[in-house]
Amino acid sequence: MNTPLPPADELALIDRELGQLDARRLYLLARRDWLLRQPAPLVWGAPAAAAAPGRPKEASAPGAQNLLLTLGAVLLAVAALAFTLISWGSLGIGGRSAVLAVVTAAALVTPAPLLRRGLRSTAESVAAVGLLLTVLDAYALFAVGIPAADADADTAYAAGAAAVLAAAWAGYGRALPALRIPVPAALLTAQLPLPLAALAADAGPAELGWALLATAALDLALAASAPARWPARAAWIPAAALGAGALLIGLSESAVAASAADAAAPAALLAAVAALGVAAAWRIPGAWPAATAGGLAAVAALGGTARPELAPGWAVVTHLALALPLLAAVRVTALPEPVRLGLARAGAGIAGLAALWGCAAAVTALAARLRVLDEVWAATTPAAGVPLAQPGVAAPVALLLAAGAARWLSRALPGRPEPAVMAVALGWGGLFTAPLPLGLPVAAVLAAQLAVTAAAGLLALRSPDRPTAIAAGAVALLGAGNVSLAALDGRAATFAVLGLLGSGCAAGAAYGPAPRWARSGAAALAVGYAMALVVALSALTDLAAPWWALPVLAVPAAVTAAGPGLGAQRLAAEASAGAAGLLALALACGDAPVLALTLALAGVVCAGSAVRADRRALGWAAGVLFVAAAWVRLASAGVGTAEAYTLPVTLPALAVGFLRRRRDPAASSWTAYGPGLAVTLLPSLAAAWGDPHWPRPLLLGAAALGLTLAGAHHRLRAPLLLGGGTLAAVALHELAPYVVQVVDALPRWLPPALAGLLLLAVGATYEKRLRDARRLRSALGRLH
């Protein structure tokens, strides 16, 4: 840096400047400290934080300003309204005109100088008052110039006044573009002239719809041509509302048209709505809902003229057929994206509504087959081969058309599973219900539905797309259940359908390339159909229903015998076999001896399965079933002394357990002694609870005490717990009457008080109780 001063002089100058800056800084800090200590700001508009540091601000300065201006504008508006409505008659015509002219002109002119001075909020408030005054001017002119007009004339004047005010406000907003109120106010007011004019002319719904549509078209033109940041760009909002109103009017008028001639006028309105919607989507980015509304209106316009001449079902099919070409818009790249999306969504929406209608008709027809359960094998052919009541052939046609559209979309939109899933479900619904309204013989209907079900099952087994396969499996299951239900109306149909479906499921379970879940489901269904076939065969005999349980048990026995040969489908097959076993027990419940035999055979099946190492847990089920069979048999024979039958079983069982423990010291006492002890203790305990005499409880209690002591001495868990539990139950049985007497003698408040004290005591010694419980658990764990 080069300066004209010598270095010494320049250094002295810098030191003087720094000293002056320090002095100025000290002065400003002292002044700031004095200002902060003052109770209120000294200058209007100073920040509140400077006068009262740390004091919370309940309202900002702009907020307070806007509130004051708004209140002022409201008060002026109220005053003007009161003047117009109340004091107007006290002035002559000249005074009225002068007052309104001066006040309105002043209110409209004043915002200009206020804007030049930067008082924008104040200008907005005054401008709002001025706009309100113009409305009051229009009302005053009406009250003076048209004093005895009828309702139509009043509406016509309102339409004209709205048009004039909208134009005037729009010009005022363009003259003062800094104001934000005039242009939106003009835009809202401009929505009124045409609808009001239509009402004044006593127009019908169609004419009113045209008025709404014309207003919407003007709004869209304004929105498309307005400058980028001008408020009129928001004109698409009222355009959407009015266009929706015109669309609803057109749809409602088309729906009630009694002939094609009557439907012509609503069709023209709907066509105009369609053209306007597509045009809006073409010009406005992101306006695909307008194209969607346009697509809906176009389909309604074309279908509405044909609807009066068609049956209701075929009218739905006609609208669906007209809507399907709209789906092709998704592939027409020449169209703007909002138009493509909107038209495709309109087509998809109409197809979805038609599919819902078809599904409702199909469900109604298929649900009618439930009536066959009232009387099986009655040969009444409910809902099989009988035409549908209302939709007829139209319902399956609609479902098939919708399925084709969904299939096309699945190819046009790869990567999305929903269209493919819908195609499978709707296609199955159309094909499955198609034979019903044709009046075909029952055998032909069932054969066609079996073929459709088999095709769905094959698709579930072979489709590489998992969602599609799952959908196919679901509809195949639904179809199999429904056709099986229909087949119950005749004996031959029952055996044919159950046999074919069972064979098909078995083949599906053995189909190696299929996914595991599909093969497992097929295996479970194959076992289920085998069970149903056995029940049907049993019904052919003269045996009572409880005896049907015995052949039904052959199904789980066969699955148990197959065992590991079932491969990955073993678990599903065994689960279905378990359901068959439960059905057998339910069938046998009506006859006690048969139930005992069924329980015993079920125990044999479980024991046979428990032989395999991976099914050891079924041994417990086998034991339970054997004990239950013994109890049921004893009860059915009227045996009062159960010990005479249980002790001969208990003693050999305990001997076998003793030998098992000597040969294998690691064997659990539950395995060695548990079954033998339970065979006697549990039936005797059940008998003791219903025995009014004392010998049985005494003997059982003594035996239980001996078992408990023996278990504690030899540290064996099974005798200890079984004996102790039985002893406690016997003691409770003997003390129960006395406990009831004591409880009846106690005051009502004493049990809650004792319970509360108990809870307090338990809570106070909770830690000690936990420690004692852990010690007890450890002691039991050391037992064998």
mmCIF file with all atom_site columns, C-alpha atoms in Angstrom, residues 109-124 172 175-179:
data_model
loop_
_atom_site.group_PDB
_atom_site.id
_atom_site.type_symbol
_atom_site.label_atom_id
_atom_site.label_alt_id
_atom_site.label_comp_id
_atom_site.label_asym_id
_atom_site.label_entity_id
_atom_site.label_seq_id
_atom_site.pdbx_PDB_ins_code
_atom_site.Cartn_x
_atom_site.Cartn_y
_atom_site.Cartn_z
_atom_site.occupancy
_atom_site.B_iso_or_equiv
_atom_site.pdbx_formal_charge
_atom_site.auth_seq_id
_atom_site.auth_comp_id
_atom_site.auth_asym_id
_atom_site.auth_atom_id
_atom_site.pdbx_PDB_model_num
ATOM 1  C CA . VAL A 1 109 ? -59.278 7.100  -4.904  1.00 0.00 ? 109 VAL A CA 1
ATOM 2  C CA . THR A 1 110 ? -57.655 7.160  -1.484  1.00 0.00 ? 110 THR A CA 1
ATOM 3  C CA . PRO A 1 111 ? -55.664 3.895  -1.880  1.00 0.00 ? 111 PRO A CA 1
ATOM 4  C CA . ALA A 1 112 ? -53.528 5.421  -4.657  1.00 0.00 ? 112 ALA A CA 1
ATOM 5  C CA . PRO A 1 113 ? -51.768 8.055  -2.483  1.00 0.00 ? 113 PRO A CA 1
ATOM 6  C CA . LEU A 1 114 ? -51.593 5.583  0.383   1.00 0.00 ? 114 LEU A CA 1
ATOM 7  C CA . LEU A 1 115 ? -49.717 3.155  -1.848  1.00 0.00 ? 115 LEU A CA 1
ATOM 8  C CA . ARG A 1 116 ? -47.305 5.867  -2.913  1.00 0.00 ? 116 ARG A CA 1
ATOM 9  C CA . ARG A 1 117 ? -46.501 6.489  0.739   1.00 0.00 ? 117 ARG A CA 1
ATOM 10 C CA . GLY A 1 118 ? -45.905 2.771  1.351   1.00 0.00 ? 118 GLY A CA 1
ATOM 11 C CA . LEU A 1 119 ? -49.045 2.246  3.475   1.00 0.00 ? 119 LEU A CA 1
ATOM 12 C CA . ARG A 1 120 ? -50.161 -0.873 1.666   1.00 0.00 ? 120 ARG A CA 1
ATOM 13 C CA . SER A 1 121 ? -52.233 -2.451 4.451   1.00 0.00 ? 121 SER A CA 1
ATOM 14 C CA . THR A 1 122 ? -54.151 0.777  4.985   1.00 0.00 ? 122 THR A CA 1
ATOM 15 C CA . ALA A 1 123 ? -54.746 1.026  1.267   1.00 0.00 ? 123 ALA A CA 1
ATOM 16 C CA . GLU A 1 124 ? -56.107 -2.520 1.185   1.00 0.00 ? 124 GLU A CA 1
ATOM 17 C CA . TYR A 1 172 ? -59.753 -1.157 -10.692 1.00 0.00 ? 172 TYR A CA 1
ATOM 18 C CA . ALA A 1 175 ? -55.221 0.165  -12.445 1.00 0.00 ? 175 ALA A CA 1
ATOM 19 C CA . LEU A 1 176 ? -53.802 -0.439 -8.962  1.00 0.00 ? 176 LEU A CA 1
ATOM 20 C CA . PRO A 1 177 ? -51.976 -3.776 -9.319  1.00 0.00 ? 177 PRO A CA 1
ATOM 21 C CA . ALA A 1 178 ? -50.441 -3.454 -5.850  1.00 0.00 ? 178 ALA A CA 1
ATOM 22 C CA . LEU A 1 179 ? -53.847 -4.093 -4.286  1.00 0.00 ? 179 LEU A CA 1
#
